[in-house]
C-alpha positions as a LaTeX table, in Angstrom:
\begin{tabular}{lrrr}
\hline
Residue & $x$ (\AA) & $y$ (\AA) & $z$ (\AA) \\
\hline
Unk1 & 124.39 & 102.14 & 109.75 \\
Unk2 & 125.60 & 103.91 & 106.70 \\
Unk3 & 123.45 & 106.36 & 104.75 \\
Unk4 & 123.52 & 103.49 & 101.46 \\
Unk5 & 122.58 & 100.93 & 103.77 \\
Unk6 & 119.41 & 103.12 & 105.31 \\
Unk7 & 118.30 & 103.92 & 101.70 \\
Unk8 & 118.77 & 100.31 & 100.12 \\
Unk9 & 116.61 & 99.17 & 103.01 \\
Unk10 & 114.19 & 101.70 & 103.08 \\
Unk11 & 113.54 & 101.52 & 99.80 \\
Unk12 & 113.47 & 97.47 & 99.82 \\
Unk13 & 110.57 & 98.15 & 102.13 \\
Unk14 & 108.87 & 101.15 & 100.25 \\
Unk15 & 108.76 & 98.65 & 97.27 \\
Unk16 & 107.18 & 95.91 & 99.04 \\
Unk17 & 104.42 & 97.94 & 100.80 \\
Unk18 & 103.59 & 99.70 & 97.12 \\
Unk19 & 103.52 & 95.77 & 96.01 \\
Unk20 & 101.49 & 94.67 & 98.68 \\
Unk21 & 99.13 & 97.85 & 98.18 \\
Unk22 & 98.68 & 96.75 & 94.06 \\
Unk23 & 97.75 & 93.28 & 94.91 \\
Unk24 & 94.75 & 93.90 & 97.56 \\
Unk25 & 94.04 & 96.83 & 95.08 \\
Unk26 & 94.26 & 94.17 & 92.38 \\
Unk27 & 92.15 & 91.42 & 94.35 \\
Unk28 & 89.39 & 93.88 & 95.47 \\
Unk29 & 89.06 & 94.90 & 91.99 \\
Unk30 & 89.14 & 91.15 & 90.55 \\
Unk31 & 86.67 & 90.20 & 93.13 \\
Unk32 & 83.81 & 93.21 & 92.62 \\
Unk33 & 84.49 & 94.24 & 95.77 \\
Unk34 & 86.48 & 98.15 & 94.42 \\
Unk35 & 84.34 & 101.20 & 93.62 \\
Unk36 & 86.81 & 101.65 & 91.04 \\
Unk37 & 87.54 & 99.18 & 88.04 \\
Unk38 & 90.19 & 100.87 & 86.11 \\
Unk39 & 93.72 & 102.53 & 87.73 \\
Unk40 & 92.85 & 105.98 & 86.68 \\
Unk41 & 90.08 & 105.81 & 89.05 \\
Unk42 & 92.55 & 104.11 & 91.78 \\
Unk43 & 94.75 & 106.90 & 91.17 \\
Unk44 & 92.64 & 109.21 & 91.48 \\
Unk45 & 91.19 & 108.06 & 94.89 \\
Unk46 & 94.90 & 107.12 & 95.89 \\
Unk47 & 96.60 & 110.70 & 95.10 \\
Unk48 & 93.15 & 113.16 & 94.98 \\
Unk49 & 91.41 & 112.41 & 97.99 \\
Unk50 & 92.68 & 113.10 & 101.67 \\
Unk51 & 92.42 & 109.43 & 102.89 \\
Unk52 & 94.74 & 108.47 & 99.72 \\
Unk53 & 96.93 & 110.94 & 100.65 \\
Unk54 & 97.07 & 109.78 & 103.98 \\
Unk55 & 97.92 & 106.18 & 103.21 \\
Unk56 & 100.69 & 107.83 & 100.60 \\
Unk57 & 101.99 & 109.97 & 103.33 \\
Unk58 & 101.96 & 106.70 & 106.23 \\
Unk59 & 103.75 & 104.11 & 104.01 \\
Unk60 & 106.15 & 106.85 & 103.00 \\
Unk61 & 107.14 & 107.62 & 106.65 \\
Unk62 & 107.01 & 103.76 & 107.77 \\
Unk63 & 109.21 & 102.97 & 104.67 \\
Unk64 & 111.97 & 105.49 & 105.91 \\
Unk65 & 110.99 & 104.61 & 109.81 \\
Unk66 & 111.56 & 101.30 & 109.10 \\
Unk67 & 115.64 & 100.84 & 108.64 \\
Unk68 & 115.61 & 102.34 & 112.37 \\
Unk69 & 113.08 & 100.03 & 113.95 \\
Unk70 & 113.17 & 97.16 & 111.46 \\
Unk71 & 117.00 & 96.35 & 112.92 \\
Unk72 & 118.45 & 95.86 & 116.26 \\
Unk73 & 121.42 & 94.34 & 118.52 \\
Unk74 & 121.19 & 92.10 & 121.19 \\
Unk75 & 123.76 & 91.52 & 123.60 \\
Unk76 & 124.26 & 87.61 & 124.80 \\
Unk77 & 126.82 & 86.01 & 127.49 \\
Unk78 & 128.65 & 83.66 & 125.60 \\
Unk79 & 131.73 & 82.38 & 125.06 \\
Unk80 & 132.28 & 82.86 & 120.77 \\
Unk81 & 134.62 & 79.80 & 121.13 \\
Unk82 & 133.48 & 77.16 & 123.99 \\
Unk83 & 129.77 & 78.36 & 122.80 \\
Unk84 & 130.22 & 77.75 & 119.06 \\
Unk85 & 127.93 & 74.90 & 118.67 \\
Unk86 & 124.95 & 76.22 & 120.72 \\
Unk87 & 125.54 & 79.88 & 118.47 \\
Unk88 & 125.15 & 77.65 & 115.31 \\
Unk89 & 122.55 & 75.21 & 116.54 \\
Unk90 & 120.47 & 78.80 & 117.45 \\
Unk91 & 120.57 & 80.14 & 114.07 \\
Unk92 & 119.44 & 76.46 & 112.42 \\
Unk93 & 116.63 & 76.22 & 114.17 \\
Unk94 & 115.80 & 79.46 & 113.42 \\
Unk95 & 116.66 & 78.49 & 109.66 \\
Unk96 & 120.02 & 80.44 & 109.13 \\
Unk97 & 123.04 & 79.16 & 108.28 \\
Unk98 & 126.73 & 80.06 & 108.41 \\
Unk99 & 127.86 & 81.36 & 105.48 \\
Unk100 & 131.50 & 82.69 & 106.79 \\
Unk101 & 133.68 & 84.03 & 108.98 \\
Unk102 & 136.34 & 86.60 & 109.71 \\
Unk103 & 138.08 & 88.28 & 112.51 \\
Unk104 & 135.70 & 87.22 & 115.26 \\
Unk105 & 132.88 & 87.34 & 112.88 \\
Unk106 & 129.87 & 84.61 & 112.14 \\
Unk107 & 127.83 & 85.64 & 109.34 \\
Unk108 & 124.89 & 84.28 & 109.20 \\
Unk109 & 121.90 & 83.80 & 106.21 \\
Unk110 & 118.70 & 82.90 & 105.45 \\
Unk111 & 118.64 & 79.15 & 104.39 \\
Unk112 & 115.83 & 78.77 & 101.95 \\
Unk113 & 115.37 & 81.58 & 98.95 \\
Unk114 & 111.28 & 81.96 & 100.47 \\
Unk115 & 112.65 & 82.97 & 103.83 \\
Unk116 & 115.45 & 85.53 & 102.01 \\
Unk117 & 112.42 & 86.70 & 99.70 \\
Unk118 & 110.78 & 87.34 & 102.63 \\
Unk119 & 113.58 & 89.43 & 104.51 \\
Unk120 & 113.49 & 91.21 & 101.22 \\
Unk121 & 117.29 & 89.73 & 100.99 \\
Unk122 & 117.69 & 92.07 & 103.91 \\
Unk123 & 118.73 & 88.55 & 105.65 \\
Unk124 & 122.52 & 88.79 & 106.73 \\
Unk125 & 123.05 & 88.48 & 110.39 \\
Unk126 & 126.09 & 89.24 & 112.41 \\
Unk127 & 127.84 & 87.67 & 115.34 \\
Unk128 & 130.74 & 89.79 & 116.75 \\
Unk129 & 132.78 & 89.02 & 119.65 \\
Unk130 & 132.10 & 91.55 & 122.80 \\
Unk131 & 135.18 & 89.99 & 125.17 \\
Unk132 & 132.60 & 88.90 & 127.86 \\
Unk133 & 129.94 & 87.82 & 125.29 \\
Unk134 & 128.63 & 88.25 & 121.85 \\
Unk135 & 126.35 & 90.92 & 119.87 \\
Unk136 & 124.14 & 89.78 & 117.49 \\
Unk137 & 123.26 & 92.41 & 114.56 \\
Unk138 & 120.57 & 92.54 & 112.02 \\
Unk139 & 117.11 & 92.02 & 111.28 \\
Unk140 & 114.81 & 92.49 & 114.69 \\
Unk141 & 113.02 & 89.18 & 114.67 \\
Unk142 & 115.25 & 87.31 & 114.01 \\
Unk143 & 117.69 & 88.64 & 116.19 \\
Unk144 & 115.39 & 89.23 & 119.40 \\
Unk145 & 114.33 & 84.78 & 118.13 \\
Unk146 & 117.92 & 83.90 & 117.86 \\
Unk147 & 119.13 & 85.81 & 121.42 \\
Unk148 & 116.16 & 84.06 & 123.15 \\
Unk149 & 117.09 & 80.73 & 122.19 \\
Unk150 & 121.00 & 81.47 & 122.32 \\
Unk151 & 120.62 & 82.07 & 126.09 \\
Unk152 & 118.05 & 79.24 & 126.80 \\
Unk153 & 120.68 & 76.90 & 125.14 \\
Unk154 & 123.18 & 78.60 & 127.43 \\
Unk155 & 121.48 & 78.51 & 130.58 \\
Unk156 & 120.51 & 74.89 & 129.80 \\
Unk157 & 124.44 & 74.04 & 129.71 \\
Unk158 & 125.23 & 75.97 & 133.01 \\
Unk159 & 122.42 & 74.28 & 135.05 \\
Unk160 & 123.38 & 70.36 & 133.24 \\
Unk161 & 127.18 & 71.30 & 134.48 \\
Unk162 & 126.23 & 71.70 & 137.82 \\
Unk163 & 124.13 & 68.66 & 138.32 \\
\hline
\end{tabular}
């Protein structure tokens, strides 16, 4: 991973935790249920006291943890071309579609703009050819999903051949 891509998706996830944080902030304080009512006072307990500092401190190391555990590769035994279908029918049900293709490459996207907005557009997936399989590249969930189903789809095929 390059040192633009680890920042862009760092910070994509630093940006969403801080928006997260402001909108239970925002709700407690909406709802009564926030010792403090105005955002100097939420500042103040945020950046002045040590258990605001802590939460600073965690989402800042999670945000820059994250690129590293957030993304992954799985290795599957499949054939790129005789497999096609079942790689393409994995990623649909998992609601991705192929977007393109080059040089022994499937590249794979969200399908819906929620499900994008929710990868934080973070949403490409790869498909490379490995000569006695394929690696899938991207986002962990969706990858470790996609693998799982790839090689039940697979396996299905192999055991309906032999009977």
């Amino acid at each position: 991973m390059s040192a633009a891509v680890y920042i862009r998706r760092a910070l994509k996830y630093l940006l969403s935790l801080v928006i997260l944080y402001v909108a239970v902030v925002w709700i407690m304080v909406a709802a009564g249920l926030a010792e403090a009512t105005t955002m100097n006072e939420i500042g103040a307990i945020l950046f002045r006291t040590q258990r605001g500092i802590i939460v600073v401190v965690a989402v800042l190391l999670w945000s820059f943890a994250h690129p590293f555990v957030g993304y992954t590769m799985r290795f599957v035994e499949a054939d790129p071309e005789a497999d096609r279908e079942r790689i393409i029918n994995a990623f649909m049900q998992s609601g991705f579609v192929l977007k393109g293709e080059r040089q022994g490459e499937m590249i794979f996207r969200a399908a819906g703009f929620m499900q994008r907005l929710r990868l934080l557009f973070e949403d490409k997936i790869t498909v490379r050819s490995d000569g006695c399989g394929v690696e899938i590249n991207g986002s962990r969930r969706i990858v470790v999903r996609v693998a799982v189903r790839l090689n039940t789809y697979i396996q299905n095929a192999k055991r309906n051949e032999k009977e």
